[in-house]
Coordinates of C-alpha atoms in Angstrom, one line a residue:
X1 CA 91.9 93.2 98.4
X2 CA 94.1 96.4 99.3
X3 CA 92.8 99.2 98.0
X4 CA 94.8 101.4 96.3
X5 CA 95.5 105.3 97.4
X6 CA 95.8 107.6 94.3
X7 CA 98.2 111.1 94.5
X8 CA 100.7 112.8 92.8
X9 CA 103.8 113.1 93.0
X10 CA 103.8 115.9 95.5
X11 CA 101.5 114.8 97.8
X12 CA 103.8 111.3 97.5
X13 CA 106.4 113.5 98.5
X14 CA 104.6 115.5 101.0
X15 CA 103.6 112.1 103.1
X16 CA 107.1 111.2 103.0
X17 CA 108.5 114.2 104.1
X18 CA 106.0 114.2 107.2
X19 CA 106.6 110.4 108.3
X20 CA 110.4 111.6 108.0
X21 CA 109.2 114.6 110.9
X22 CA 107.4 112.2 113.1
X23 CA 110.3 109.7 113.0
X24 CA 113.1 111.6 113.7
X25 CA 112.0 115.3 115.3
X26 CA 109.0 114.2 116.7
X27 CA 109.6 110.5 118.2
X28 CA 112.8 111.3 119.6
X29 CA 111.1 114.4 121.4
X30 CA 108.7 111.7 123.4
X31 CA 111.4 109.2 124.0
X32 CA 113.4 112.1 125.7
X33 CA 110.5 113.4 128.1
X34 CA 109.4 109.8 128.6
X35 CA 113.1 109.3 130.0
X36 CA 113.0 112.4 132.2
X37 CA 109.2 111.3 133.5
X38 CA 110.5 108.0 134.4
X39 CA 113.7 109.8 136.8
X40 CA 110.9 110.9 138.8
X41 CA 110.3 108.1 140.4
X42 CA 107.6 105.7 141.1
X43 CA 105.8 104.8 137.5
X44 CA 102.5 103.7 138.7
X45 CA 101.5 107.3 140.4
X46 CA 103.7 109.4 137.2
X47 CA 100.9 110.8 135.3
X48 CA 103.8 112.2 133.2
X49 CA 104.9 109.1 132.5
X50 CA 101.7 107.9 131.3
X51 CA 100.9 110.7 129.3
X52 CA 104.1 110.5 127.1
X53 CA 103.9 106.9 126.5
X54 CA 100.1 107.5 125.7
X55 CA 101.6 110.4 123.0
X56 CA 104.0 107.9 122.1
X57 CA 101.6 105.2 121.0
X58 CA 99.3 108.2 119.3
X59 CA 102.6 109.0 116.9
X60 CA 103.5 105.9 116.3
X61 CA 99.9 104.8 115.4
X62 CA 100.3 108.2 112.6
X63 CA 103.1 107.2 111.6
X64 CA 101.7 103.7 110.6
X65 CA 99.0 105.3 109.1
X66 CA 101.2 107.3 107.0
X67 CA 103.3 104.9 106.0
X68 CA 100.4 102.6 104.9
X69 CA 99.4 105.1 102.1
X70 CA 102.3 105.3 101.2
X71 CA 102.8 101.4 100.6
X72 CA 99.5 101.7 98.7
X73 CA 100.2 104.6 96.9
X74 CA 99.3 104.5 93.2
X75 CA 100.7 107.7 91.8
X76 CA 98.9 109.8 88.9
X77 CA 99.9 111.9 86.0
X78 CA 96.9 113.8 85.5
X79 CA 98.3 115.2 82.0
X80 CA 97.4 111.8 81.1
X81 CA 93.8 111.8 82.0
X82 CA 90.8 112.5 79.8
X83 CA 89.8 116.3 80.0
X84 CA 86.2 116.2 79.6
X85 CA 84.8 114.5 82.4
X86 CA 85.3 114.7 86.6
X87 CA 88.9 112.8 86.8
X88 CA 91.7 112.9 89.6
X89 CA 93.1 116.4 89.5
X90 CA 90.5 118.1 88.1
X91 CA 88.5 121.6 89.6
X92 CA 84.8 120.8 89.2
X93 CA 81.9 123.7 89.4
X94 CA 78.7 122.1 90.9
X95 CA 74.9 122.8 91.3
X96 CA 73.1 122.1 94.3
X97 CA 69.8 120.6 92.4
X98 CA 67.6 121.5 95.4
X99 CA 69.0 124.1 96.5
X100 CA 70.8 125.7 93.3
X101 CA 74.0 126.4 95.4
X102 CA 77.4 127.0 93.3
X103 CA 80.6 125.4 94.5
X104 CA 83.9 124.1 93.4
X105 CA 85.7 121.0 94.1
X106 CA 89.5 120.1 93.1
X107 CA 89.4 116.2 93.1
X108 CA 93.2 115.2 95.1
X109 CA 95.0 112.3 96.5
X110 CA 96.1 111.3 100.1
X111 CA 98.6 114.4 101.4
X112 CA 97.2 117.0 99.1
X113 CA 93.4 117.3 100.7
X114 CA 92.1 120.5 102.0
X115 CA 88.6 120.9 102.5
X116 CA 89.0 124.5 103.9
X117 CA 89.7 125.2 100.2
X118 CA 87.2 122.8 98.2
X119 CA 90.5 120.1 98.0
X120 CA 88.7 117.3 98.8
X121 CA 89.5 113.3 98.3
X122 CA 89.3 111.4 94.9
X123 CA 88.6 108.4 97.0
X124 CA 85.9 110.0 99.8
X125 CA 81.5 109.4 98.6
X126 CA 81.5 112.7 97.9
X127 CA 84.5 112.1 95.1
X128 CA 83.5 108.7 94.2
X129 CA 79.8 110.1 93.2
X130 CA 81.3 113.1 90.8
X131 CA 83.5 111.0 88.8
X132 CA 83.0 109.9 85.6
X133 CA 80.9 113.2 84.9
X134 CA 80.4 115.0 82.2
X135 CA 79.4 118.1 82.1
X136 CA 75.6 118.7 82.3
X137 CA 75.1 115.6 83.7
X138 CA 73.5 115.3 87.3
X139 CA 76.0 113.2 89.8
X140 CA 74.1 111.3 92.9
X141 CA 75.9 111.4 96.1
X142 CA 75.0 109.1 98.8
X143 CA 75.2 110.8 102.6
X144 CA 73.3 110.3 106.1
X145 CA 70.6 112.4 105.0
X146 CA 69.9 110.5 101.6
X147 CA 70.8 111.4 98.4
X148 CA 72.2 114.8 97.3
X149 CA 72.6 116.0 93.2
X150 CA 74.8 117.7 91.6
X151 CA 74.6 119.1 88.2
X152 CA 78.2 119.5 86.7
X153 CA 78.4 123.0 85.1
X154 CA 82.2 123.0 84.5
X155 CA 85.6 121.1 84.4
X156 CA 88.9 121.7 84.4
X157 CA 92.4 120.8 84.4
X158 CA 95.1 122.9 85.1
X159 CA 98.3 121.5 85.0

């Protein structure tokens, strides 16, 4: 079964507008200095050569990938979700259990993620384990190490 890849609209839109980059700034860029390599001559000693068609196959592999979220793309209103517990969209304050550590976690789709600023995946363990949660409740999160919990102190939607 293909699993589905939740976003909004703008990360929908985001994804696009970078597989439109890749495709037509990007590729053509390669293709042109894989052209010029090859004028030099002899192919199996052009370590030009080689390195542009192995940049080549790298964008064209991101571009698949790209484009493969986007066929699976399910897209989310999340002024349509429930309010009270850990949903797509939402900003959720945790508690370390062991450790008593506060942090913050905005639950987003493919194209939005940014774990520099707590946006982290819906769809990765970490966002699998929190949702569902209400607050005051303890969410188990599976990792390498074991088990992790989380008390949910607070949750919120701003949209």
């Amino acid at each position: 079964m293909v699993e589905s890849v939740p976003m909004t609209r703008e990360g929908y839109n985001k994804i696009k507008a970078e597989i439109h980059r890749l495709e037509n700034v990007e590729m053509p860029a390669v293709t042109e200095k894989i052209a010029e390599a090859r004028e030099e001559g002899d192919l199996k000693e052009n370590a030009e050569y080689h390195a542009q068609r192995e940049n080549q196959g790298m964008l064209m592999a991101k571009i698949n990938e790209l484009k493969d979220k986007i066929a699976r793309a399910t897209i989310i209103d999340p002024s349509k979700l429930p309010k009270d517990e850990v949903v797509f969209g939402c900003t959720v304050t945790v508690e370390d259990v062991a450790y008593g550590d506060e942090e913050q976690f905005t639950l987003v789709g493919a194209g939005d993620e940014d774990y520099d600023a707590g946006k982290i995946l819906v769809t990765s363990p970490f966002g699998q384990g929190l949702l569902g949660k209400k607050v005051g409740e303890v969410a188990e999160v599976d990792v390498p190490a074991g088990k992790i919990k989380f008390k949910i102190l607070k949750i919120s939607l701003e949209f």
